[in-house]
mmCIF file of C-alpha atoms in Angstrom:
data_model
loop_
_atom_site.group_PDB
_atom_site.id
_atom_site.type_symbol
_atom_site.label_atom_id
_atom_site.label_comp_id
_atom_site.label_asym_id
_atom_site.label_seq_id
_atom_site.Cartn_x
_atom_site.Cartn_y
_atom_site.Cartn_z
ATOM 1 C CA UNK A 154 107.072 108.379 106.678
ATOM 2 C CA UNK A 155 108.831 107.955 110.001
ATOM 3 C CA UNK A 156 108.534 104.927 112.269
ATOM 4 C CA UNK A 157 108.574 106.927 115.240
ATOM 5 C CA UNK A 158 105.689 108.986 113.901
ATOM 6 C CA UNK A 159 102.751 108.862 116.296
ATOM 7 C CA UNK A 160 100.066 106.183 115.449
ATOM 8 C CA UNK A 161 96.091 107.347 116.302
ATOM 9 C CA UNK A 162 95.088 106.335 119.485
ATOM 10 C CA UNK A 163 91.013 105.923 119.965
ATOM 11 C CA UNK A 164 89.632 106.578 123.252
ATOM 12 C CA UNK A 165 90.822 103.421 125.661
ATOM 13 C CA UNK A 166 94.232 103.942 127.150
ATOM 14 C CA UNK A 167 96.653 101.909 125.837
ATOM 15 C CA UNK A 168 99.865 100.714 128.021
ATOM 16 C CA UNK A 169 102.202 103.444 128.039
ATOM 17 C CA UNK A 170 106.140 102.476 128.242
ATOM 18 C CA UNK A 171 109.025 105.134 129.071
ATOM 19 C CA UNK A 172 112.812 103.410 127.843
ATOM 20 C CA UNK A 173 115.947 104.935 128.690
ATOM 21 C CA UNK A 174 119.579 103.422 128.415
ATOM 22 C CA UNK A 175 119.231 102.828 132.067
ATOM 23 C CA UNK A 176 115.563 101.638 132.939
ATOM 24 C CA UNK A 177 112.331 101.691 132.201
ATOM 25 C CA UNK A 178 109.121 103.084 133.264
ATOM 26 C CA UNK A 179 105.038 102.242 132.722
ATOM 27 C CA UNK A 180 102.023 102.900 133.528
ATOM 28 C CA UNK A 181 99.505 100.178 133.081
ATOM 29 C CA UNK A 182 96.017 100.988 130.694
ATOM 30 C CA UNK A 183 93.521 99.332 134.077
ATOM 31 C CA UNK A 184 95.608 100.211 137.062
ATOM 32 C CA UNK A 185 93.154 100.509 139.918
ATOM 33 C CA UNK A 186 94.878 103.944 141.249
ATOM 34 C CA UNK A 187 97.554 104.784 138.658
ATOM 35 C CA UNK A 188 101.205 105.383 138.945
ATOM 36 C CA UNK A 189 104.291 105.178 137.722
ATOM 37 C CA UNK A 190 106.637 102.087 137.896
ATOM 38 C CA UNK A 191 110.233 101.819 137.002
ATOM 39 C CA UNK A 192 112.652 99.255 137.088
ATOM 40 C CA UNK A 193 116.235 99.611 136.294
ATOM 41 C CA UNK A 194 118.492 97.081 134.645
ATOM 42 C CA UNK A 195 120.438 94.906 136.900
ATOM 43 C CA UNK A 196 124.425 96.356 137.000
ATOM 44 C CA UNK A 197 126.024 92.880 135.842
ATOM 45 C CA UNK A 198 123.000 92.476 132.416
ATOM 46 C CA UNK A 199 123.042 94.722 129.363
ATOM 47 C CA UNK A 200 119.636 96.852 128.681
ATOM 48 C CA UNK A 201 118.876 94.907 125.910
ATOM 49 C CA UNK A 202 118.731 91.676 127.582
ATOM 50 C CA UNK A 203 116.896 93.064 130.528
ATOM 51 C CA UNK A 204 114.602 94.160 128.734
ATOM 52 C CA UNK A 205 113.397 91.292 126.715
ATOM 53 C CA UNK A 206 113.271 89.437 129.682
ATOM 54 C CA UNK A 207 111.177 91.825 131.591
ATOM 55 C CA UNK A 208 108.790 92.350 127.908
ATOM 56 C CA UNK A 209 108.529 88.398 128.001
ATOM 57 C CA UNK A 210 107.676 87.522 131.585
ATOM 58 C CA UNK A 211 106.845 90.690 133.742
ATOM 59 C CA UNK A 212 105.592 93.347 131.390
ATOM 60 C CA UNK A 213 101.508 93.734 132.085
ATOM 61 C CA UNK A 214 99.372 92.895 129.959
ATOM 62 C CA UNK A 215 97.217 94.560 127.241
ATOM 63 C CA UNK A 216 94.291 92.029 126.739
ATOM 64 C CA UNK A 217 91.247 94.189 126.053
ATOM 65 C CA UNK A 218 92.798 97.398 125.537
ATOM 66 C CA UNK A 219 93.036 96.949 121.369
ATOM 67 C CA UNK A 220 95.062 99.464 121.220
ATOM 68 C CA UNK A 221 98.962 100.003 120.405
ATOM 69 C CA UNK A 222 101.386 99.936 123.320
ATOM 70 C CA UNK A 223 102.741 103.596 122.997
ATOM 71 C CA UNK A 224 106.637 103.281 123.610
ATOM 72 C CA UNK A 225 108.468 106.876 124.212
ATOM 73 C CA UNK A 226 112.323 106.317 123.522
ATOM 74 C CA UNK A 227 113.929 108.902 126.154
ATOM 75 C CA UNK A 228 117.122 110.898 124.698
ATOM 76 C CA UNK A 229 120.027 108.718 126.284
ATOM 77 C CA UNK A 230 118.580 105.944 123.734
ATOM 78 C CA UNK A 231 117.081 107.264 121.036
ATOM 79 C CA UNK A 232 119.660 110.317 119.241
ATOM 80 C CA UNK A 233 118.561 113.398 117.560
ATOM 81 C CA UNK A 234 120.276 115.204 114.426
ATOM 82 C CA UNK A 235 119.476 117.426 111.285
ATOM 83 C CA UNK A 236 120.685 115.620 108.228
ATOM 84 C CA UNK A 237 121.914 117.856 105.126
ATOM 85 C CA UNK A 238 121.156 115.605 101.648
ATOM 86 C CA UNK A 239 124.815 116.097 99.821
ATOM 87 C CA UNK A 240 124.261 117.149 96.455
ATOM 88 C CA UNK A 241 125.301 114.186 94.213
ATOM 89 C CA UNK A 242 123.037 111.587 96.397
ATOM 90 C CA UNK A 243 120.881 110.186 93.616
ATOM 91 C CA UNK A 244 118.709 107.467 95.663
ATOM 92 C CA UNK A 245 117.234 106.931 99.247
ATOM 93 C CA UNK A 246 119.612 103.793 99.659
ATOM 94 C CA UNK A 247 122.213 106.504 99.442
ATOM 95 C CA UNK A 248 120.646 108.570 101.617
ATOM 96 C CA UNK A 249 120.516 106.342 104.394
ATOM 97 C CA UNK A 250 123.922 105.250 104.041
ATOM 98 C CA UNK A 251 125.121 109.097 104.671
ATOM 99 C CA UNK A 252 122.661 109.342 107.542
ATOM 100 C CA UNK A 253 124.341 105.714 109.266
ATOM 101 C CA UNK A 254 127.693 107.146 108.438
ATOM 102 C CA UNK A 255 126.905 110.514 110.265
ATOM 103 C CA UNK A 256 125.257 108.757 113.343
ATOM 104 C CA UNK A 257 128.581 106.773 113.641
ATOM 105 C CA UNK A 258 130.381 110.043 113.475
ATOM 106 C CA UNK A 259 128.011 111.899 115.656
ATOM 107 C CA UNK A 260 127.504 109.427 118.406
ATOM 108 C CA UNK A 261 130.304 106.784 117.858
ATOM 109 C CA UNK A 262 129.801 103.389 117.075
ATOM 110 C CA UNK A 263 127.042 101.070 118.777
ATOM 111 C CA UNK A 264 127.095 97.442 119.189
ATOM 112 C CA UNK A 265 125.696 95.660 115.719
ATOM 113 C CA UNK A 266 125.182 99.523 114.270
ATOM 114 C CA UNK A 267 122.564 101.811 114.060
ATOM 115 C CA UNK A 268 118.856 101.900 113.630
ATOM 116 C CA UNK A 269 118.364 105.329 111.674
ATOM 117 C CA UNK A 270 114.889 106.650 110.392
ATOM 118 C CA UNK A 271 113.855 109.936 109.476
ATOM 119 C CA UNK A 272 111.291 112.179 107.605
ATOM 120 C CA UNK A 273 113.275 111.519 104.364
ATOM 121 C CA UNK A 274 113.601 114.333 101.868
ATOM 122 C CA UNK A 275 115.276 114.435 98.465
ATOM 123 C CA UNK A 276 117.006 117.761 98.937
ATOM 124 C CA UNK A 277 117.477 120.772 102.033
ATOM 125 C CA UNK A 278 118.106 118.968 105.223
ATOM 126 C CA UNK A 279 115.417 116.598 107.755
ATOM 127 C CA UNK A 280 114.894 115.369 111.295
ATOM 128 C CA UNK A 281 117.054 111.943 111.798
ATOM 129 C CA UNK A 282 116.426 109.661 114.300
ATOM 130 C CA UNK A 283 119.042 106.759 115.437
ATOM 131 C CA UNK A 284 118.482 104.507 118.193
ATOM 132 C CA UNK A 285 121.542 101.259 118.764
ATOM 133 C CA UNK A 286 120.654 98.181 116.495
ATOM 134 C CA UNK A 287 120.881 96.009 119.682
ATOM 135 C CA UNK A 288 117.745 97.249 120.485
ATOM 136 C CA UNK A 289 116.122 95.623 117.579
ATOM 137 C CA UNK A 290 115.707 92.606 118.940
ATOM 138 C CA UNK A 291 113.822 94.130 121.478
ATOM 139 C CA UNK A 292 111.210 95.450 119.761
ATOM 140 C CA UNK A 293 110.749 91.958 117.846
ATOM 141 C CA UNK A 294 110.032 90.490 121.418
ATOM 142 C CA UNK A 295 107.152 93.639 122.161
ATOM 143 C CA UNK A 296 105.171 93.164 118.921
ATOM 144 C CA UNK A 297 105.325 89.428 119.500
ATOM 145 C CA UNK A 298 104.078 90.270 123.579
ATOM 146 C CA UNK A 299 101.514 92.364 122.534
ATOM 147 C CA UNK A 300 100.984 92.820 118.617
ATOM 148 C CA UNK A 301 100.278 96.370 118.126
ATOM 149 C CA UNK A 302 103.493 98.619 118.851
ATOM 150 C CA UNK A 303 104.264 102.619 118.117
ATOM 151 C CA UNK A 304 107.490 104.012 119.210
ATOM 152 C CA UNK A 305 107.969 107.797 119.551
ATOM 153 C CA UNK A 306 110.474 110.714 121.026
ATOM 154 C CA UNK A 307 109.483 113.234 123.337
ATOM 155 C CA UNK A 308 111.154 115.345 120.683
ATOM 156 C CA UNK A 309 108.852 113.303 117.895
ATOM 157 C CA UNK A 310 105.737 114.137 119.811
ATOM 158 C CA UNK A 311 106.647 117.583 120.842
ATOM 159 C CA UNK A 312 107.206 118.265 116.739
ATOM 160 C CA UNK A 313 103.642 116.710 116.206
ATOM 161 C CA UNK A 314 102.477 118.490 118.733
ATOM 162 C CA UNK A 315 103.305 122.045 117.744
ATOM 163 C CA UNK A 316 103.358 122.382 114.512
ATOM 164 C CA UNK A 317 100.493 124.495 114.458
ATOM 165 C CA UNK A 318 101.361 126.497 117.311
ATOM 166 C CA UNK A 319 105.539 126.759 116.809
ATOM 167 C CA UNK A 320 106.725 129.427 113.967
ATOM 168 C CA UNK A 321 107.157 128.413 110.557
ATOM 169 C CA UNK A 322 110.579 130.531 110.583
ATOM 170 C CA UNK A 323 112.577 131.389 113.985
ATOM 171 C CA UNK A 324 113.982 129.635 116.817
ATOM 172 C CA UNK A 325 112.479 127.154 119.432
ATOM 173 C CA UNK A 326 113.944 125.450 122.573
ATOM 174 C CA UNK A 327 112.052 122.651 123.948
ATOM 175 C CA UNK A 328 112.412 120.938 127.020
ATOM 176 C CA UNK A 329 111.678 117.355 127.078
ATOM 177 C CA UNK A 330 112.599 114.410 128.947
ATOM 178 C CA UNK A 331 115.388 116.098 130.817
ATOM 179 C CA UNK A 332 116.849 117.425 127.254
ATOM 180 C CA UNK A 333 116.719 120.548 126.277
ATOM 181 C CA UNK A 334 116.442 121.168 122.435
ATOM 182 C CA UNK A 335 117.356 124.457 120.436
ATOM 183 C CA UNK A 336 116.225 124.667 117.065
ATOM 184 C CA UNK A 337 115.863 126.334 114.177
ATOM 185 C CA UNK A 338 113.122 126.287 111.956
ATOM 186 C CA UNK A 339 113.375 127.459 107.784
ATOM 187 C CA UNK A 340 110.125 127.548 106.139
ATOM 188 C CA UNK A 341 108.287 124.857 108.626
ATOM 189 C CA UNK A 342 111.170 122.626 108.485
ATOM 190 C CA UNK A 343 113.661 122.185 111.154
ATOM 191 C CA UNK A 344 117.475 123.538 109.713
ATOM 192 C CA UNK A 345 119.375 122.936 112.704
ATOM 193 C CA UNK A 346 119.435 120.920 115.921
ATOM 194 C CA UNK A 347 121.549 121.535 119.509
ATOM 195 C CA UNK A 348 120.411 118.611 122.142
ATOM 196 C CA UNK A 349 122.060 119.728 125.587
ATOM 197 C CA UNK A 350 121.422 117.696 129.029
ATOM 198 C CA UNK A 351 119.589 119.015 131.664
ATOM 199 C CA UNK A 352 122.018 119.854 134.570
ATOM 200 C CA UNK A 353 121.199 118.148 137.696
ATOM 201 C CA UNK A 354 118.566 119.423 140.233
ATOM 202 C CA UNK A 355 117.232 121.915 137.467
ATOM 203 C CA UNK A 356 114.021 124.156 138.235
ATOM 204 C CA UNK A 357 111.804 125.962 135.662
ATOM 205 C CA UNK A 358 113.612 128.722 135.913
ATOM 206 C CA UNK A 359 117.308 126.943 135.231
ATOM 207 C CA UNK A 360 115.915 125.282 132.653
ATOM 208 C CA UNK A 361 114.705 128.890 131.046
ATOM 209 C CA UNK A 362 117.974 130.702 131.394
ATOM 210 C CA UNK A 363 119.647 127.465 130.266
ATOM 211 C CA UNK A 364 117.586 127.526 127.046
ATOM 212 C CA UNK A 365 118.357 131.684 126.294
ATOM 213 C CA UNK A 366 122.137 131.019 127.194
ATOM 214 C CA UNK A 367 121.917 127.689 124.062
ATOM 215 C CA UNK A 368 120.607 130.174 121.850
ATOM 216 C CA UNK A 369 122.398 133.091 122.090
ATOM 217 C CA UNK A 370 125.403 130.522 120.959
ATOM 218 C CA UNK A 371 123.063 129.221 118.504
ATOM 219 C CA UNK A 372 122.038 132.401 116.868
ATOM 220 C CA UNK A 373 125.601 134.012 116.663
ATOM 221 C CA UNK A 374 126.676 130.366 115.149
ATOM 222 C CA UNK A 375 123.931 130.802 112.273
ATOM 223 C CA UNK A 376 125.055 134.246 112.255
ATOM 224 C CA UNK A 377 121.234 135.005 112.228
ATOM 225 C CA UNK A 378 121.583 138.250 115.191
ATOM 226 C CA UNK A 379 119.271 137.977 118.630
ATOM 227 C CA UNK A 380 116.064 137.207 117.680
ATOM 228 C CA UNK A 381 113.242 135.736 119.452
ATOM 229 C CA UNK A 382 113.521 132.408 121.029
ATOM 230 C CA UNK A 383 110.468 130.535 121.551
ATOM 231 C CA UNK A 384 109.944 128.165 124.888
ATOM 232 C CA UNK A 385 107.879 125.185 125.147
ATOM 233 C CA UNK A 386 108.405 123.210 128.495
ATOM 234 C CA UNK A 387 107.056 119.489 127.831
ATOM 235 C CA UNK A 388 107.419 118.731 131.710
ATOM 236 C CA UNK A 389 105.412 118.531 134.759
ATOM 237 C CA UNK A 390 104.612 122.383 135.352
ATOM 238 C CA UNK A 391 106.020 123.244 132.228
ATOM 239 C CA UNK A 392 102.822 125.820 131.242
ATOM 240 C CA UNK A 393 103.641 128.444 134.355
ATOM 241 C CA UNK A 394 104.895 131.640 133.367
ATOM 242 C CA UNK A 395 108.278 132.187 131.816
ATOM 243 C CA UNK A 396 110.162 134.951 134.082
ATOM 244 C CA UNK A 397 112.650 135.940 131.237
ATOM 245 C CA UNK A 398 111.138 138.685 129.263
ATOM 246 C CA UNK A 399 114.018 137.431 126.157
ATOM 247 C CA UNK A 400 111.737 134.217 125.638
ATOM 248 C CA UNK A 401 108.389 134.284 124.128
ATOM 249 C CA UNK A 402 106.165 131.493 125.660
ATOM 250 C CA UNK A 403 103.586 129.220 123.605
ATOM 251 C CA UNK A 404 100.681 127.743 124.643
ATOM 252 C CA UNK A 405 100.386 124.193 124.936
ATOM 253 C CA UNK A 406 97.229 122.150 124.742
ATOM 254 C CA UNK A 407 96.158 120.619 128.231
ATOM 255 C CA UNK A 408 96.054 117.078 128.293
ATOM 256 C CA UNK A 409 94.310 116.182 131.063
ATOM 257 C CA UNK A 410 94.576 114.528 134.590
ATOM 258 C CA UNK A 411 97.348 112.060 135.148
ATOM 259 C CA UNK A 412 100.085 110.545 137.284
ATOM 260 C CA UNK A 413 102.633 113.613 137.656
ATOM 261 C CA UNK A 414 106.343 113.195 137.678
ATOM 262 C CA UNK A 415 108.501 115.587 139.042
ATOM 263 C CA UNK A 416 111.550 117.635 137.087
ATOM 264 C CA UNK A 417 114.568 115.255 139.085
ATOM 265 C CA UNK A 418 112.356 112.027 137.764
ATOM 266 C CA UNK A 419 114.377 109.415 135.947
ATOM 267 C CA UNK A 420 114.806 109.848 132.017
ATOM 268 C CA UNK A 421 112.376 106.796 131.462
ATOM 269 C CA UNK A 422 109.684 108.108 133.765
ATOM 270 C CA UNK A 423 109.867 111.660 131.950
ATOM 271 C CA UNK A 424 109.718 110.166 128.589
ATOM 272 C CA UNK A 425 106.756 108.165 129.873
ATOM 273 C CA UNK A 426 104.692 110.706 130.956
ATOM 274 C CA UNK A 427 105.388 112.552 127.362
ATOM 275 C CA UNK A 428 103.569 109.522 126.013
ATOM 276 C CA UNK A 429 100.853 109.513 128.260
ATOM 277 C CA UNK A 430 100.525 113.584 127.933
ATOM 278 C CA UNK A 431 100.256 112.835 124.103
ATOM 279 C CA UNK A 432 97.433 110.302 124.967
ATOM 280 C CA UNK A 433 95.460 112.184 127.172
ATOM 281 C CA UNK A 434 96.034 114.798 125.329
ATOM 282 C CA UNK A 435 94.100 113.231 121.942
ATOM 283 C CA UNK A 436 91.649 112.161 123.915
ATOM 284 C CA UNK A 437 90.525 115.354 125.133
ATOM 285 C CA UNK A 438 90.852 116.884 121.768
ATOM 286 C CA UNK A 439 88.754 114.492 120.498
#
């Protein structure tokens, strides 16, 4: 299994945490009227460092809560990529030692390496995960803050998320964390993976012709022909009415009241509130 899969959360709010490459962004579990806080790493201190620091002696506190502190890993940190299992691997060790390799090619090489997970499978191709093995150290200092720890994506949750709703075979873009995904899906199983960045100042309705544009490219690449693209929008306003008649909508489940953040929000305050969607969202459900 995945260690970004999503851990259960029971019904008191945990401490929610939004990390990009740049910053990042909570909202505390007992806030008195909650928002959103961010904090940015100093220019002349690495994120890593900042971090720890800010984990170890101005992070809130969780005492009470007994839950995990949900951590959402926003796109400029945590990388994205469909792994194809060559045919003569013969052992997970293997496996993973292809999937490092291809992070290195895909996204060059990162201080001390990288952290790669995945949903590993022993043939056809799988979700991979890589995040910089700096950050490692990181995570050490957050389990030893507070204990109890689950990391996601917004892509991670938005998979767990729609499985039920999203079609076993066709296409899919999802917009998350100001990343816009295109994929297509074999069978329930994702076969291929396009990441793009949102352009600045984007709207709903950029964002929409943005995604049709991606897969247009990525349907003639899989030489599949047009066919339909699902749209899920896993952003503030995300559930109003798609405009282009070329993308078929799905529903999403509501998840409740909660601090808002708007499309132009910083990448850790975005992947934040995907967290805290999923949270309120399970609640509700339950």
């Amino acid at each position: 299994m995945s260690r970004w899969r999503s851990k259960s959360v029971a019904p008191a709010l945990p401490l929610v945490l939004g990390l990009s490459a740049q910053g990042v962004a909570w909202l505390a579990p007992k806030a008195a009227s909650p928002t959103w806080q961010t904090w940015n790493w100093p220019e002349d201190v690495d994120g890593p460092t900042a971090l720890r620091d800010w984990v170890s002696n101005q992070a809130p506190d969780v005492d009470g809560t007994r839950q995990p502190v949900q951590v959402c890993l926003a796109p400029s940190l945590a990388q994205h990529w469909v792994q194809s299992v060559p045919t003569q691997t013969t052992s997970l060790s293997e496996l993973h030692a292809v999937a490092a390799a291809r992070a290195q090619q895909l996204w060059g090489p990162a201080p001390g390496g990288w952290m790669v997970t995945g949903d590993w499978q022993p043939e056809g191709s799988f979700l991979c995960t890589a995040v910089p093995a700096a950050w490692e150290l990181v995570w050490a200092a957050m389990r030893e803050r507070w204990g109890g720890v689950a990391f996601h994506t917004p892509l991670l949750l938005a998979q767990q998320q729609g499985q039920t709703q999203w079609p076993q075979t066709g296409w899919l873009a999802v917009a998350v964390a100001q990343r816009l995904y295109v994929q297509r899906r074999v069978a329930g199983r994702m076969a291929s993976l396009r990441s793009v960045r949102w352009p600045e100042a984007s709207t709903l309705e950029t964002l929409q012709a943005q995604a049709v544009q991606e897969g247009r490219r990525e349907m003639l690449r899989a030489d599949s022909g047009q066919e339909d693209l699902h749209w899920l929008a896993l952003c503030e306003g995300g559930e109003q009415a798609v405009a282009d008649a070329t993308l078929k909508a799905l529903p999403w489940r509501s998840a409740g009241a909660m601090p808002v953040v708007p499309l132009d929000a910083p990448e850790a305050a975005q992947a934040a509130w995907c967290a805290r969607q999923w949270v309120e969202g399970d609640r509700h459900a339950a």
